Amino acid sequence: MSHISSLSAHGMQKLARNPVLIATFMALSLAGCASKKGLPNNANELGLGANGVNGANATPGSSQDFTVNVGDRIFFDTDSTQIRADAQQTLDRQAQWLAKYPNYKITVEGHADERGTREYNLALGARRANATRDYLVSRGVPAARLKTISYGKERPVATCDDISCWSQNRRAVTVLGGAGS
Amino acid sequence: MKSMIIRTLFMMGALFALAANPAHAKIELNINKGNVTPLPIAITDFLAKDAIGKQISDVVAADLKRSGLFAPIDSKAFIEKITNPSAVPRFEDWRTINAQALVTGQVVKEADGRLRAEFRLWDTVAGQQMMGQQYFTQPENYRRVAHIIADAIYEKITGEKGYFDTRVVFVAESGPKNARKRQLAIMDQDGYNVRSITNSNDIVLTPRFSPNHQEITYMSFEGNQPRVYLLQLETGQREVVGNFPGMTFSPRFSPDGQRVIMSLEEGGNANIFTMDLRSRTTTRLTSTAAIDTSPSYSPDGKRVTFESDRGGSQQIYVMNSDGSGQSRISHGDGSYSTPVWSPRGDLIAFTKQAGGKFSIGVMKPDGSGERILTTNFHNEGPTWAPNGRVIMFFRQNAGEAGPRLYSIDLSGYNEQQIPTPAFASDPAWSPLLD
């Protein structure tokens, strides 16, 4: 049926991956390993393998240094915007690093898992991004350096249909440079 | 952008009544009884010099069958062979095969290249013609003529407006879940004539038709600025709706098409605003430290239903269209979201989350009479057919890589998947095209 083939051909175009995305994918694989919640290390499932990522080799002050040695993301409980104790440690490290390298502008991306409706999750992601920004500001990061953006549930990093993935998708990611307002 | 879009007013001739003199027909189909026994109907191939006749009558039969209210009879059972679609058929031959209604027709190519499609609907029990009409159109529009004929038959027999000559705008999703590409696409309600209306790597979400089905309002992440846009289908022209400081999302038109209602996110809170499309003035309707979103007008424009978590979890609220009189209407277990007011005004459809499952349901605007139509791993985002009889939504089954579109009758019966070329979400049904 011609009406079908034209659209799917269109849709098969590959997304160009930008460096920011690749950096966050690498960081995810580490977060999966280090998790205290017993999450499966599903980096390989996700096709995001940790090949070649070695924190010791990262140039200090580089975005690789930030994502690998500091940790670029924090995770949230279901439907929650509260910054957990483990997340506070990550954000404290982020604030110290950002104080050391004051030239970076930062975008905090808020994300939700897929167990909610689309519109609500856009707003929930915004709440998480704002809570994260507020925490960083409280730790001395100038507000003028920070922007936020919500992607709702539209950009999951873990793709399985159970809690091991949903808990990785409920996140706020601190991106050096990046999008947002 | 190619002008793939709606061609207005292709119907060149008006429709003519063909010697219609329906005394009162005997066929009755009470569609408000819950699970209806479909009406057996014989739809004969429309006579034509080429395949176009059968193509049109096949579309008519498929529409009526998909509604769940009609059971087209296999043509192998037919006794009488129709050779003159205007002649009175041998009703007894049709009663013998249990056809309560009969459709005959023909398609003629006019000298100017247009098609003339005509049909007659016969009541085999009363032994009389119920209606007869003819339409002129360009050959490439044959499916629309078929949908219009199916609507005419549906309305004549059920007493309610049809919904076949309509389109659906939706989000076409392709690529892996963690690198999904989303485009807006439009198709006929039966899944045919799909064409994309955006093509970029920006995330696009929640498209909604204007009441005259010439415009779409939707949300795009273009330039990493998530905002509400307007898109003119005929020209492809786009514009941002309003000049707001934060993310705008979840847009929908007012019933008169003069306003867009949407959410604005500021500092982690979302409130509901309208923008008047003529004066460009914006009006705030809610003011809470909560997430207020998914606004949808009642068909008379006097009230708005929306979801809010101001009480702790997502619930459905109703307010007057000036923002006054906000009150919660959902009170069952679980959380409720994406309320959409029925075009008839009598019901609000919603997504409900409870016990780890997602349901599509309906309730009255005062919150009474809640009824769940379907429950699954993930159902979301209901939209109403213009006659308020059928609801479309999207579903993702556990373990599947993406969502698909489904429709279900208001009775909770006749759930069907709508064929789409790729994964699909966020359907919005157009009004009747006319």
JSON list of C-alpha atoms in Angstrom, two decimals, chain A residues 1 3-8 10-17 25 46 48 79 114-120 122-124 126-127 130 133 148-162 166 178-181, chain B residues 173-174 177-183 191-194 196 199 201 203 205-206 208 219 221 224-226 247 249-250 265 267-268 290-291 293-294 307 309 314 337-338 351 353 356 358 377-378 380 398-400 421 425-426:
[
{"chain": "A", "resi": 1, "resn": "MET", "atom": "CA", "xyz": [0.00, 0.00, 0.00]},
{"chain": "A", "resi": 3, "resn": "HIS", "atom": "CA", "xyz": [0.26, 5.33, 1.64]},
{"chain": "A", "resi": 4, "resn": "ILE", "atom": "CA", "xyz": [2.17, 3.23, 4.08]},
{"chain": "A", "resi": 5, "resn": "SER", "atom": "CA", "xyz": [5.51, 2.93, 2.41]},
{"chain": "A", "resi": 6, "resn": "SER", "atom": "CA", "xyz": [5.98, 6.65, 1.92]},
{"chain": "A", "resi": 7, "resn": "LEU", "atom": "CA", "xyz": [5.76, 7.49, 5.59]},
{"chain": "A", "resi": 8, "resn": "SER", "atom": "CA", "xyz": [7.83, 4.65, 6.94]},
{"chain": "A", "resi": 10, "resn": "HIS", "atom": "CA", "xyz": [10.54, 8.89, 5.87]},
{"chain": "A", "resi": 11, "resn": "GLY", "atom": "CA", "xyz": [10.51, 7.77, 9.46]},
{"chain": "A", "resi": 12, "resn": "MET", "atom": "CA", "xyz": [13.51, 5.50, 9.07]},
{"chain": "A", "resi": 13, "resn": "GLN", "atom": "CA", "xyz": [15.94, 8.39, 8.86]},
{"chain": "A", "resi": 14, "resn": "LYS", "atom": "CA", "xyz": [18.51, 8.09, 11.59]},
{"chain": "A", "resi": 15, "resn": "LEU", "atom": "CA", "xyz": [18.78, 10.70, 14.27]},
{"chain": "A", "resi": 16, "resn": "ALA", "atom": "CA", "xyz": [22.12, 12.41, 14.20]},
{"chain": "A", "resi": 17, "resn": "ARG", "atom": "CA", "xyz": [23.59, 11.90, 17.64]},
{"chain": "A", "resi": 25, "resn": "PHE", "atom": "CA", "xyz": [24.77, 7.84, 27.49]},
{"chain": "A", "resi": 46, "resn": "LEU", "atom": "CA", "xyz": [20.67, -0.36, 25.68]},
{"chain": "A", "resi": 48, "resn": "LEU", "atom": "CA", "xyz": [25.26, 2.20, 25.14]},
{"chain": "A", "resi": 79, "resn": "ASP", "atom": "CA", "xyz": [5.94, 11.18, 41.06]},
{"chain": "A", "resi": 114, "resn": "GLU", "atom": "CA", "xyz": [6.74, 6.60, 30.98]},
{"chain": "A", "resi": 115, "resn": "ARG", "atom": "CA", "xyz": [4.20, 5.59, 33.63]},
{"chain": "A", "resi": 116, "resn": "GLY", "atom": "CA", "xyz": [2.19, 8.77, 33.37]},
{"chain": "A", "resi": 117, "resn": "THR", "atom": "CA", "xyz": [0.37, 10.82, 30.80]},
{"chain": "A", "resi": 118, "resn": "ARG", "atom": "CA", "xyz": [2.27, 13.00, 28.38]},
{"chain": "A", "resi": 119, "resn": "GLU", "atom": "CA", "xyz": [1.13, 16.46, 29.44]},
{"chain": "A", "resi": 120, "resn": "TYR", "atom": "CA", "xyz": [1.52, 15.83, 33.15]},
{"chain": "A", "resi": 122, "resn": "LEU", "atom": "CA", "xyz": [6.10, 17.51, 30.74]},
{"chain": "A", "resi": 123, "resn": "ALA", "atom": "CA", "xyz": [5.17, 19.52, 33.83]},
{"chain": "A", "resi": 124, "resn": "LEU", "atom": "CA", "xyz": [6.67, 16.96, 36.21]},
{"chain": "A", "resi": 126, "resn": "ALA", "atom": "CA", "xyz": [9.94, 20.85, 34.63]},
{"chain": "A", "resi": 127, "resn": "ARG", "atom": "CA", "xyz": [9.40, 20.56, 38.37]},
{"chain": "A", "resi": 130, "resn": "ASN", "atom": "CA", "xyz": [13.56, 23.42, 38.80]},
{"chain": "A", "resi": 133, "resn": "ARG", "atom": "CA", "xyz": [18.43, 24.07, 39.73]},
{"chain": "A", "resi": 148, "resn": "THR", "atom": "CA", "xyz": [16.13, 24.42, 32.64]},
{"chain": "A", "resi": 149, "resn": "ILE", "atom": "CA", "xyz": [14.17, 22.37, 30.12]},
{"chain": "A", "resi": 150, "resn": "SER", "atom": "CA", "xyz": [11.72, 19.51, 30.50]},
{"chain": "A", "resi": 151, "resn": "TYR", "atom": "CA", "xyz": [11.53, 16.59, 28.12]},
{"chain": "A", "resi": 152, "resn": "GLY", "atom": "CA", "xyz": [8.70, 14.89, 30.00]},
{"chain": "A", "resi": 153, "resn": "LYS", "atom": "CA", "xyz": [8.68, 11.18, 29.21]},
{"chain": "A", "resi": 154, "resn": "GLU", "atom": "CA", "xyz": [9.86, 11.73, 25.64]},
{"chain": "A", "resi": 155, "resn": "ARG", "atom": "CA", "xyz": [13.54, 10.91, 26.11]},
{"chain": "A", "resi": 156, "resn": "PRO", "atom": "CA", "xyz": [13.95, 7.75, 28.15]},
{"chain": "A", "resi": 157, "resn": "VAL", "atom": "CA", "xyz": [17.47, 6.35, 28.47]},
{"chain": "A", "resi": 158, "resn": "ALA", "atom": "CA", "xyz": [16.39, 2.92, 29.65]},
{"chain": "A", "resi": 159, "resn": "THR", "atom": "CA", "xyz": [13.81, 1.19, 27.53]},
{"chain": "A", "resi": 160, "resn": "CYS", "atom": "CA", "xyz": [12.52, -1.88, 29.34]},
{"chain": "A", "resi": 161, "resn": "ASP", "atom": "CA", "xyz": [8.99, -2.06, 30.71]},
{"chain": "A", "resi": 162, "resn": "ASP", "atom": "CA", "xyz": [9.70, -2.47, 34.41]},
{"chain": "A", "resi": 166, "resn": "TRP", "atom": "CA", "xyz": [11.59, 3.56, 34.99]},
{"chain": "A", "resi": 178, "resn": "GLY", "atom": "CA", "xyz": [22.88, 22.64, 26.23]},
{"chain": "A", "resi": 179, "resn": "ALA", "atom": "CA", "xyz": [19.35, 23.71, 25.55]},
{"chain": "A", "resi": 180, "resn": "GLY", "atom": "CA", "xyz": [16.69, 25.38, 27.62]},
{"chain": "A", "resi": 181, "resn": "SER", "atom": "CA", "xyz": [15.49, 28.67, 28.93]},
{"chain": "B", "resi": 173, "resn": "GLU", "atom": "CA", "xyz": [6.81, 7.73, 15.99]},
{"chain": "B", "resi": 174, "resn": "SER", "atom": "CA", "xyz": [9.76, 5.88, 14.50]},
{"chain": "B", "resi": 177, "resn": "LYS", "atom": "CA", "xyz": [12.59, 4.14, 22.12]},
{"chain": "B", "resi": 178, "resn": "ASN", "atom": "CA", "xyz": [15.63, 6.04, 23.40]},
{"chain": "B", "resi": 179, "resn": "ALA", "atom": "CA", "xyz": [16.11, 7.96, 20.15]},
{"chain": "B", "resi": 180, "resn": "ARG", "atom": "CA", "xyz": [12.57, 8.34, 18.92]},
{"chain": "B", "resi": 181, "resn": "LYS", "atom": "CA", "xyz": [11.75, 10.54, 15.96]},
{"chain": "B", "resi": 182, "resn": "ARG", "atom": "CA", "xyz": [8.34, 12.18, 16.09]},
{"chain": "B", "resi": 183, "resn": "GLN", "atom": "CA", "xyz": [6.42, 13.84, 13.29]},
{"chain": "B", "resi": 191, "resn": "GLY", "atom": "CA", "xyz": [-5.96, 4.81, 8.32]},
{"chain": "B", "resi": 192, "resn": "TYR", "atom": "CA", "xyz": [-5.68, 5.64, 4.61]},
{"chain": "B", "resi": 193, "resn": "ASN", "atom": "CA", "xyz": [-4.00, 8.63, 2.96]},
{"chain": "B", "resi": 194, "resn": "VAL", "atom": "CA", "xyz": [-1.38, 9.10, 5.67]},
{"chain": "B", "resi": 196, "resn": "SER", "atom": "CA", "xyz": [3.31, 13.78, 7.42]},
{"chain": "B", "resi": 199, "resn": "ASN", "atom": "CA", "xyz": [9.59, 16.79, 9.24]},
{"chain": "B", "resi": 201, "resn": "ASN", "atom": "CA", "xyz": [14.18, 16.13, 14.52]},
{"chain": "B", "resi": 203, "resn": "ILE", "atom": "CA", "xyz": [10.01, 16.66, 19.36]},
{"chain": "B", "resi": 205, "resn": "LEU", "atom": "CA", "xyz": [3.46, 16.51, 20.58]},
{"chain": "B", "resi": 206, "resn": "THR", "atom": "CA", "xyz": [-0.29, 16.86, 21.21]},
{"chain": "B", "resi": 208, "resn": "ARG", "atom": "CA", "xyz": [-5.29, 19.24, 17.87]},
{"chain": "B", "resi": 219, "resn": "MET", "atom": "CA", "xyz": [3.69, 21.66, 20.84]},
{"chain": "B", "resi": 221, "resn": "PHE", "atom": "CA", "xyz": [10.67, 21.68, 20.92]},
{"chain": "B", "resi": 224, "resn": "ASN", "atom": "CA", "xyz": [15.01, 23.81, 22.27]},
{"chain": "B", "resi": 225, "resn": "GLN", "atom": "CA", "xyz": [12.20, 26.15, 23.25]},
{"chain": "B", "resi": 226, "resn": "PRO", "atom": "CA", "xyz": [9.21, 23.94, 24.04]},
{"chain": "B", "resi": 247, "resn": "MET", "atom": "CA", "xyz": [7.26, 26.27, 28.42]},
{"chain": "B", "resi": 249, "resn": "PHE", "atom": "CA", "xyz": [2.12, 22.96, 26.23]},
{"chain": "B", "resi": 250, "resn": "SER", "atom": "CA", "xyz": [-1.12, 20.97, 26.03]},
{"chain": "B", "resi": 265, "resn": "GLU", "atom": "CA", "xyz": [4.99, 26.33, 33.07]},
{"chain": "B", "resi": 267, "resn": "GLY", "atom": "CA", "xyz": [9.21, 27.79, 38.04]},
{"chain": "B", "resi": 268, "resn": "GLY", "atom": "CA", "xyz": [7.91, 24.24, 38.07]},
{"chain": "B", "resi": 290, "resn": "ALA", "atom": "CA", "xyz": [0.45, 22.86, 41.17]},
{"chain": "B", "resi": 291, "resn": "ILE", "atom": "CA", "xyz": [0.32, 21.22, 37.75]},
{"chain": "B", "resi": 293, "resn": "THR", "atom": "CA", "xyz": [-2.96, 21.03, 32.43]},
{"chain": "B", "resi": 294, "resn": "SER", "atom": "CA", "xyz": [-4.91, 19.23, 29.66]},
{"chain": "B", "resi": 307, "resn": "GLU", "atom": "CA", "xyz": [-6.46, 18.05, 35.32]},
{"chain": "B", "resi": 309, "resn": "ASP", "atom": "CA", "xyz": [-2.58, 17.75, 41.19]},
{"chain": "B", "resi": 314, "resn": "GLN", "atom": "CA", "xyz": [-3.88, 14.21, 39.43]},
{"chain": "B", "resi": 337, "resn": "SER", "atom": "CA", "xyz": [-5.78, 12.88, 33.59]},
{"chain": "B", "resi": 338, "resn": "THR", "atom": "CA", "xyz": [-6.28, 14.10, 29.99]},
{"chain": "B", "resi": 351, "resn": "THR", "atom": "CA", "xyz": [-7.17, 8.48, 31.24]},
{"chain": "B", "resi": 353, "resn": "GLN", "atom": "CA", "xyz": [-4.20, 5.27, 36.39]},
{"chain": "B", "resi": 356, "resn": "GLY", "atom": "CA", "xyz": [-0.39, -0.15, 37.79]},
{"chain": "B", "resi": 358, "resn": "PHE", "atom": "CA", "xyz": [-4.06, 2.63, 32.53]},
{"chain": "B", "resi": 377, "resn": "PHE", "atom": "CA", "xyz": [-0.71, -1.85, 30.53]},
{"chain": "B", "resi": 378, "resn": "HIS", "atom": "CA", "xyz": [-0.80, 1.65, 29.07]},
{"chain": "B", "resi": 380, "resn": "GLU", "atom": "CA", "xyz": [-3.73, 7.16, 27.14]},
{"chain": "B", "resi": 398, "resn": "ALA", "atom": "CA", "xyz": [4.03, -4.19, 27.81]},
{"chain": "B", "resi": 399, "resn": "GLY", "atom": "CA", "xyz": [7.12, -5.34, 25.96]},
{"chain": "B", "resi": 400, "resn": "GLU", "atom": "CA", "xyz": [6.26, -3.54, 22.74]},
{"chain": "B", "resi": 421, "resn": "PRO", "atom": "CA", "xyz": [2.58, 2.77, 9.08]},
{"chain": "B", "resi": 425, "resn": "SER", "atom": "CA", "xyz": [0.31, 8.39, 19.65]},
{"chain": "B", "resi": 426, "resn": "ASP", "atom": "CA", "xyz": [-1.72, 11.50, 20.58]}
]
